[in-house]
Short mmCIF file of C-alpha atoms and ligand atoms in Angstrom, two decimals:
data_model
loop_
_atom_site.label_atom_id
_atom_site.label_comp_id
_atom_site.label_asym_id
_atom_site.label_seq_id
_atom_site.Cartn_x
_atom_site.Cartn_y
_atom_site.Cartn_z
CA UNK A 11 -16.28 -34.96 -64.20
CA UNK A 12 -14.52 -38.16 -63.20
CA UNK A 13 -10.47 -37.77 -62.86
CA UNK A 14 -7.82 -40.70 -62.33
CA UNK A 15 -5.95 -39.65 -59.39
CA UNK A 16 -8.10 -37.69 -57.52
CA UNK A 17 -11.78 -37.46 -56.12
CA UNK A 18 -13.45 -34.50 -55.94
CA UNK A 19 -17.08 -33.64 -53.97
CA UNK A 20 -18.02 -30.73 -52.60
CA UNK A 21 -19.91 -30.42 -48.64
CA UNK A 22 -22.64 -27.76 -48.82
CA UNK A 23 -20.43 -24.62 -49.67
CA UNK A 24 -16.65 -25.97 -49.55
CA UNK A 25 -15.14 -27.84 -52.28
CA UNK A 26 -13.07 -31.50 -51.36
CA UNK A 27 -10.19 -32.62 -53.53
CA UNK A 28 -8.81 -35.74 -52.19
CA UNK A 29 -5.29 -37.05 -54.02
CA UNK A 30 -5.95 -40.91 -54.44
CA UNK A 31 -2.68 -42.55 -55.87
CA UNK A 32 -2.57 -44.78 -52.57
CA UNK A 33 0.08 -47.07 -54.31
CA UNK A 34 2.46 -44.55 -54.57
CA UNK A 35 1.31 -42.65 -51.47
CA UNK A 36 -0.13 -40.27 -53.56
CA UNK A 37 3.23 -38.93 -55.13
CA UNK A 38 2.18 -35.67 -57.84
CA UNK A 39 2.41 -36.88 -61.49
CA UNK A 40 1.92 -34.67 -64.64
CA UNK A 41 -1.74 -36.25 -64.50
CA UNK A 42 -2.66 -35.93 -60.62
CA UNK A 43 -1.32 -32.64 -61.32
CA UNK A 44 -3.23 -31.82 -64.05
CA UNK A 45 -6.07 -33.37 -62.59
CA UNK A 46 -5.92 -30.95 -59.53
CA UNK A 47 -5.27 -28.30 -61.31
CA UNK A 48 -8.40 -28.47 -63.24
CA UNK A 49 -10.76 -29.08 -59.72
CA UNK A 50 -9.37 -25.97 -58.19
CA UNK A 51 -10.27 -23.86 -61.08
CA UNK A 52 -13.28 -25.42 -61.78
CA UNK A 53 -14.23 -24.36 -57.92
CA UNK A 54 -12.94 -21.07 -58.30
CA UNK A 55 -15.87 -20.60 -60.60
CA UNK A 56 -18.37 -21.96 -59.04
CA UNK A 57 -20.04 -19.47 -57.38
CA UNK A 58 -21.15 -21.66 -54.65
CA UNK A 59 -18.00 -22.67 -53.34
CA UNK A 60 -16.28 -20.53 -50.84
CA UNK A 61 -13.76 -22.17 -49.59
CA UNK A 62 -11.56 -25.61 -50.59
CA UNK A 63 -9.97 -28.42 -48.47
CA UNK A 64 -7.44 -30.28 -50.32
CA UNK A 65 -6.36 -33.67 -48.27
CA UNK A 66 -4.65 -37.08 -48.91
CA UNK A 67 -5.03 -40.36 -47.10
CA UNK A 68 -4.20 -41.68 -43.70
CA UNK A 69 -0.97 -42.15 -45.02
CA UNK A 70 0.24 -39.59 -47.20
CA UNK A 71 -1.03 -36.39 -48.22
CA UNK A 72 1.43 -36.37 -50.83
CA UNK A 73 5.37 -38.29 -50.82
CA UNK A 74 6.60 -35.75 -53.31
CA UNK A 75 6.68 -35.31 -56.67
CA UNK A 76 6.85 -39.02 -58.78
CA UNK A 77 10.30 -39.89 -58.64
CA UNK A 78 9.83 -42.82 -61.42
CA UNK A 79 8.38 -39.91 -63.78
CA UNK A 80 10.87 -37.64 -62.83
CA UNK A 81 13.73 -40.23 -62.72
CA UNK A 82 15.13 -40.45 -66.63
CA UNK A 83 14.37 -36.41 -67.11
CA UNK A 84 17.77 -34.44 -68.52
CA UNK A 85 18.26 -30.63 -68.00
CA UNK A 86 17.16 -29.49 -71.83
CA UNK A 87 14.08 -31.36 -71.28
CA UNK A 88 13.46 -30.34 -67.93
CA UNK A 89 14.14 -26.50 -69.29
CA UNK A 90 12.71 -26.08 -72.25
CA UNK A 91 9.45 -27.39 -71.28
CA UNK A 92 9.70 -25.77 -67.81
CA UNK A 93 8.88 -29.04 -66.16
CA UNK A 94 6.52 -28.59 -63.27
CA UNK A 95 6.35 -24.64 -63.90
CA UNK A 96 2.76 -25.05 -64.43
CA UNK A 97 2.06 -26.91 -60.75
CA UNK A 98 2.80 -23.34 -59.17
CA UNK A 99 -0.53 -21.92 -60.43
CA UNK A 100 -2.20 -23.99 -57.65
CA UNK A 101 -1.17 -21.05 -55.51
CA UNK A 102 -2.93 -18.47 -58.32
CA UNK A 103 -6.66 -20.04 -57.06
CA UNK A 104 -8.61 -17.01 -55.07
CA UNK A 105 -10.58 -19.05 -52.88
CA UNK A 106 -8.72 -19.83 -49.99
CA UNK A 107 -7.26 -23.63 -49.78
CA UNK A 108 -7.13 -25.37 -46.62
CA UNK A 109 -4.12 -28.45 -46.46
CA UNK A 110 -5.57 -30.90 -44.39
CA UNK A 111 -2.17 -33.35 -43.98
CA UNK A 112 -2.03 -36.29 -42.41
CA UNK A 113 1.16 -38.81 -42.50
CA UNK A 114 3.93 -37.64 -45.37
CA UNK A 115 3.86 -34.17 -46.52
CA UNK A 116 7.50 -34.94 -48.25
CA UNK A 117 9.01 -33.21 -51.43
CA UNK A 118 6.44 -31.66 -53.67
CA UNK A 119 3.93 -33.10 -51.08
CA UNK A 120 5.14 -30.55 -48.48
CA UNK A 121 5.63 -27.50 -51.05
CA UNK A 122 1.89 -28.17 -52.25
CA UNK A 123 0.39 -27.96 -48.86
CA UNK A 124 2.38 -24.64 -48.39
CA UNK A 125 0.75 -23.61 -51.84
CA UNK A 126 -3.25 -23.91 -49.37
CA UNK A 127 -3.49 -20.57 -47.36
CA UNK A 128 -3.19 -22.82 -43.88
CA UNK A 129 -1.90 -26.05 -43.25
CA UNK A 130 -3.94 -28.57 -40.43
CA UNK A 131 -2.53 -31.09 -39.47
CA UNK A 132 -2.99 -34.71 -38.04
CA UNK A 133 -1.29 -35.58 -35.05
CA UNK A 134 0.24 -38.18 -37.44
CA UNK A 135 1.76 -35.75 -40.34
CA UNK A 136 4.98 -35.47 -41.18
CA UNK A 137 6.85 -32.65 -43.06
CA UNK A 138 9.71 -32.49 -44.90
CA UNK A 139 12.01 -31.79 -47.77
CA UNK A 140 13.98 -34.99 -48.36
CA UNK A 141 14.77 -33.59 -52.39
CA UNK A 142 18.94 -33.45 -51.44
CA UNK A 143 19.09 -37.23 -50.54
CA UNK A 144 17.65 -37.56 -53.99
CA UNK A 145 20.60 -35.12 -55.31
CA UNK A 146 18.47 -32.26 -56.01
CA UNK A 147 16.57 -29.57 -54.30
CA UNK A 148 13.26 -28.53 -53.73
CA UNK A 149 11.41 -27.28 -57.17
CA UNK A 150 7.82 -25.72 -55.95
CA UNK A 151 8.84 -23.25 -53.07
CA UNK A 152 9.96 -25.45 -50.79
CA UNK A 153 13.02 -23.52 -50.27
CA UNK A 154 11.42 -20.22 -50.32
CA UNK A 155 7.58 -21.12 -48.66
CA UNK A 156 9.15 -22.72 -45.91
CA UNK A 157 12.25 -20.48 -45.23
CA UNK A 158 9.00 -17.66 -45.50
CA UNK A 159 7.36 -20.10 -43.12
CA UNK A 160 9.44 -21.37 -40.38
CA UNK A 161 12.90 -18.54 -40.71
CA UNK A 162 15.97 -19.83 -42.13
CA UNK A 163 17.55 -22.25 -39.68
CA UNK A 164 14.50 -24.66 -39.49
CA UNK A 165 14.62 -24.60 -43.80
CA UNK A 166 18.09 -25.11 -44.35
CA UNK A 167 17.92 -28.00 -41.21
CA UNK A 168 15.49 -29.62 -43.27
CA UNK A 169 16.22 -28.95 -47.62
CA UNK A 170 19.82 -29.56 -46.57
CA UNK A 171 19.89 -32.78 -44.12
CA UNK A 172 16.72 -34.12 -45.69
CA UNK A 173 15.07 -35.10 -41.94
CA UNK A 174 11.02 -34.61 -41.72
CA UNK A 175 9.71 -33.10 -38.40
CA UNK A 176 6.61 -34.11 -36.83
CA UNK A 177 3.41 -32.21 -36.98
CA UNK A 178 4.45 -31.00 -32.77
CA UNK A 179 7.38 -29.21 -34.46
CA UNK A 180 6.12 -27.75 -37.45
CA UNK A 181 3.32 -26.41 -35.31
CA UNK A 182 5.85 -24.59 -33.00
CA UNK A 183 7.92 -23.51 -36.31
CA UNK A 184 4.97 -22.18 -37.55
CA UNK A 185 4.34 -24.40 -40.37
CA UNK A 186 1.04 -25.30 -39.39
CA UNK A 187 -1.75 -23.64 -38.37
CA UNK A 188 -3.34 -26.29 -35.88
CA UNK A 189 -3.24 -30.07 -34.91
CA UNK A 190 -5.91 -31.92 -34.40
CA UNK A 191 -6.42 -35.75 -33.86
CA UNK A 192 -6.20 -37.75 -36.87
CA UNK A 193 -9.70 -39.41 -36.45
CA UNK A 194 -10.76 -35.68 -36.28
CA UNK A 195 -8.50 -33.81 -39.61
CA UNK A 196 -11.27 -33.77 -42.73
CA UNK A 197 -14.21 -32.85 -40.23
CA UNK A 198 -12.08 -30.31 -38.64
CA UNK A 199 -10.99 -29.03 -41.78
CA UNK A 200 -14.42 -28.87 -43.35
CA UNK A 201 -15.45 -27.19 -40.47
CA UNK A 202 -13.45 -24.50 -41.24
CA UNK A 203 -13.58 -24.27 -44.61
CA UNK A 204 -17.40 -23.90 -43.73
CA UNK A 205 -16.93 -21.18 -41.66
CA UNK A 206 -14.75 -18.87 -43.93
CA UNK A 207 -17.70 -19.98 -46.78
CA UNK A 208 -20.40 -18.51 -44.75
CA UNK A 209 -18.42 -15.09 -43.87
CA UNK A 210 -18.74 -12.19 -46.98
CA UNK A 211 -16.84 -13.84 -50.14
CA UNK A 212 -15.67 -9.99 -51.09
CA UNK A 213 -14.11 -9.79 -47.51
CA UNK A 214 -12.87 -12.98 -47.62
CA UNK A 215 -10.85 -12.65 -51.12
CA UNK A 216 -9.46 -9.09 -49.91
CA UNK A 217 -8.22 -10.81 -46.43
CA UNK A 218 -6.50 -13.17 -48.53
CA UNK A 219 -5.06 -11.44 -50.93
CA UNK A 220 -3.81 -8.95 -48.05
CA UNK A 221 -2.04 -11.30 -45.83
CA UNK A 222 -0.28 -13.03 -49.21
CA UNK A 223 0.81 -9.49 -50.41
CA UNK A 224 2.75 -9.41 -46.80
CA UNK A 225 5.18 -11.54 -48.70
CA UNK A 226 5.55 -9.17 -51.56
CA UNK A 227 5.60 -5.91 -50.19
CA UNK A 228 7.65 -3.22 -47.41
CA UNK A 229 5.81 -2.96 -44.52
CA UNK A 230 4.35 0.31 -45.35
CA UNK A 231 3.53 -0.80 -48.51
CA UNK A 232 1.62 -3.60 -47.32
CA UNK A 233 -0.14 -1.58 -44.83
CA UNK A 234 -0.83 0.80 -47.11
CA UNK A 235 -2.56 -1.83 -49.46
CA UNK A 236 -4.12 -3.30 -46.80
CA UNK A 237 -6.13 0.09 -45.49
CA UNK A 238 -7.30 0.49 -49.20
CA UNK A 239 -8.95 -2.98 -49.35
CA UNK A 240 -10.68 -2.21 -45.76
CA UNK A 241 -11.61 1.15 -47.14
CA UNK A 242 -13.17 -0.53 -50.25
CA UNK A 243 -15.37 -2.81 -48.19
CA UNK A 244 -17.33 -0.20 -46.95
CA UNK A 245 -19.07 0.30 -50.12
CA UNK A 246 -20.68 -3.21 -49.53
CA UNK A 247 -24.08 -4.01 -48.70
CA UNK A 248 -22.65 -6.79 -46.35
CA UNK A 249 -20.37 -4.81 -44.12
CA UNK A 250 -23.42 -2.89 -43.35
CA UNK A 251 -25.47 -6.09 -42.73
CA UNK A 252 -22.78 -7.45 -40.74
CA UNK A 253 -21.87 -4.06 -38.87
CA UNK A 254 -26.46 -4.19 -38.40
CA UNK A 255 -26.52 -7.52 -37.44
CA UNK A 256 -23.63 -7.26 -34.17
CA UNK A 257 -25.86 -4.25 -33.21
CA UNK A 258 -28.71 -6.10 -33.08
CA UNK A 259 -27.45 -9.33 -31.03
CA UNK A 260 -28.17 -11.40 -34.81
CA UNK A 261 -26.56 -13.81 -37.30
CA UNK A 262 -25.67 -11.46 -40.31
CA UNK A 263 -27.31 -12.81 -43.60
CA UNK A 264 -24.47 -11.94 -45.84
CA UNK A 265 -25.00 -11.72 -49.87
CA UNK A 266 -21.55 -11.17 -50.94
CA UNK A 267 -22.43 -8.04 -52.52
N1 CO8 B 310 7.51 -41.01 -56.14
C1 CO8 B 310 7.16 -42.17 -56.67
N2 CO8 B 310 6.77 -43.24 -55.94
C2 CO8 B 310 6.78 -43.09 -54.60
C3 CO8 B 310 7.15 -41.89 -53.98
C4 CO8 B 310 7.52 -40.80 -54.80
N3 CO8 B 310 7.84 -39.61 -54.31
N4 CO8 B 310 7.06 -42.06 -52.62
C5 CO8 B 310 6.65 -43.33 -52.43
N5 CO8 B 310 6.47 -43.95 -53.62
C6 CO8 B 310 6.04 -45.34 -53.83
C7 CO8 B 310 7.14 -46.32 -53.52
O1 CO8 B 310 8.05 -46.43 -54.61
C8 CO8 B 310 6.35 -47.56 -53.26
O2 CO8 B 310 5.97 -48.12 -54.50
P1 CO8 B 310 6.24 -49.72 -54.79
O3 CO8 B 310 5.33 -50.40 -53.79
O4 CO8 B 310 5.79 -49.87 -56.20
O5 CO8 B 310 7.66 -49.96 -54.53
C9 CO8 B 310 5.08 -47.05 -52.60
O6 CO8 B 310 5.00 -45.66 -52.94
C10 CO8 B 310 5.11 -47.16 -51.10
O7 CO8 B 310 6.30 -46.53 -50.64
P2 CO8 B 310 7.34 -47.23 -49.62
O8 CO8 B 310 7.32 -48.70 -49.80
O9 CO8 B 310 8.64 -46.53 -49.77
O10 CO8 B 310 6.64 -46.87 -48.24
P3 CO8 B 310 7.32 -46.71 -46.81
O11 CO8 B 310 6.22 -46.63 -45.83
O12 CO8 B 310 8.37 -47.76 -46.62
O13 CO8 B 310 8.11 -45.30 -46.88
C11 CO8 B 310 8.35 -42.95 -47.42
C12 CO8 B 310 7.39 -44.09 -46.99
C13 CO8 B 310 9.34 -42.68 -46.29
C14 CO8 B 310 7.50 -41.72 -47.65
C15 CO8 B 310 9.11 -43.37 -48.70
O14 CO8 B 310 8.18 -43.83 -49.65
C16 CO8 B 310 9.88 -42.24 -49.34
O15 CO8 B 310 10.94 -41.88 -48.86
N6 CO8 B 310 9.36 -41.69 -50.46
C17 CO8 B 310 10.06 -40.66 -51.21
C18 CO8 B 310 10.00 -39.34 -50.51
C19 CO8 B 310 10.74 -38.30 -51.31
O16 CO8 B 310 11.93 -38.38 -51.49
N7 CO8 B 310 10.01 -37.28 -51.77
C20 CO8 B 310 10.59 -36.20 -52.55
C21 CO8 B 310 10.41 -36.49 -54.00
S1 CO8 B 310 11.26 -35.34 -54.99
C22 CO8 B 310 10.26 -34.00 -55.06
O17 CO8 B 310 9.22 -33.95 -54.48
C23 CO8 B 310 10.79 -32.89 -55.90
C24 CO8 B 310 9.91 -31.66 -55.79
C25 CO8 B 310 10.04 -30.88 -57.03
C26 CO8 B 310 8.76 -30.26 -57.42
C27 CO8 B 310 7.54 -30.92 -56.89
C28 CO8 B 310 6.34 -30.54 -57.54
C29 CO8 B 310 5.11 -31.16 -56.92
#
């Protein structure tokens, strides 16, 4: 499959979707979007991907959503054809996502890397939600991932003065999961995207699934939820493997059955 706006390859078992609009710092059209939409769910068939890495360029991961596409738009138009509703199902993929951001995470840029399950970072990324000097807001979570994310003070600082914080603060606000040099981001990230694709897939899914419902649920709730899907791995052939394999000092060999 050969796409416009991105490039896609896969490493061994993790899936790479790099956005490539570099003249526009890879700002999200309908057609990147589109585009990216269709590589995620193609991976999240593919049985041999476990795990997907979704990066931009030195640069910019993404500068937001295409303000020349978005510029002329009126509010029937925008409404009636739910205008960018779609570009949420990027957070409906299984398979956990890995951001790797270097240099602008801005707009639509920011609220898709909240959209992967973690966020790494270059020591050169920068995050922010610069929609109100635009005079709008934020349209893909941005106001509710990153209030989620970082508490409310850091989300209103940012949605409502526009400012982007460096990847040393978004760290320490929780934004991000690690930073790493820049030289260092896709092989880091692959790394770990590696990693979670050789653990059990079935374990893998229910982890993520369980930390996302902490979002939607009470406490209890979630806890509840959570003890089920632990309770449910037990009737796998790999948490025996893997429970076999610490016993006997060896690599488990797991089948993600
Ligand atoms: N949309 C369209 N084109 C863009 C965008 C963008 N978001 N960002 C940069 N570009 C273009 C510039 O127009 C320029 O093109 P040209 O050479 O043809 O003039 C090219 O990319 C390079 O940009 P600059 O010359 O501005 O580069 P600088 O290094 O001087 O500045 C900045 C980099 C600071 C990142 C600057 O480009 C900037 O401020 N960009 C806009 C950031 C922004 O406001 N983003 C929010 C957009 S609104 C949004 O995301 C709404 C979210 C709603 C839902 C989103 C769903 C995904």
């Amino acid at each position: 499959m050969t796409y416009e706006t991105i490039k896609v390859e896969t490493r061994g078992g993790v899936g790479l979707v790099t956005l490539d609009r570099p003249k526009a710092l890879n700002a999200l059209n309908s057609t990147l979007m589109a585009e990216l939409l269709e590589a995620l769910q193609a991976f999240d068939r593919d049985a041999k991907i476990g795990a997907v890495v979704i990066t931009g360029s030195a640069k910019a991961f993404a500068a937001g959503a295409d303000i020349k596409e978005m510029q002329a738009l009126d509010f029937v138009d925008a409404y009636m054809r739910d205008f960018i509703g779609g570009w949420n199902d990027v957070s409906t993929v299984r398979k956990p996502m890995i951001a790797a951001v270097a240099g602008y995470a801005l707009g639509g840029g920011c609220e898709l890397a909240m959209m992967c399950d973690f966020i790494i970072a270059a020591d050169t990324a920068r995050f922010g939600q610069p929609e109100i000097t635009l005079g709008t807001i934020p349209g893909m979570g941005g106001t509710q991932r990153l209030t989620r994310a970082v508490g409310k003070a850091k989300a209103m600082d940012l949605c409502l003065t526009g400012r982007m914080m460096d990847a040393e603060e978004a760290e320490r606000a929780g934004l991000v999961a690690r930073i790493v040099p820049a030289n260092e981001l896709i092989e880091t990230a692959i790394k770990a995207a590696e990693t979670i694709a050789g653990f059990s897939q079935p374990s893998v899914r229910m982890a993520k699934e369980s930390v996302d419902r902490a979002f939607e649920l009470t406490l209890a709730e979630g806890i509840l939820f959570e003890r089920r899907l632990f309770h449910s791995l037990f009737a796998t052939e790999d948490q025996k493997e893997g429970m076999t394999a610490f016993s006997e000092k060896r690599k488990a060999q797991f089948k993600n059955r």
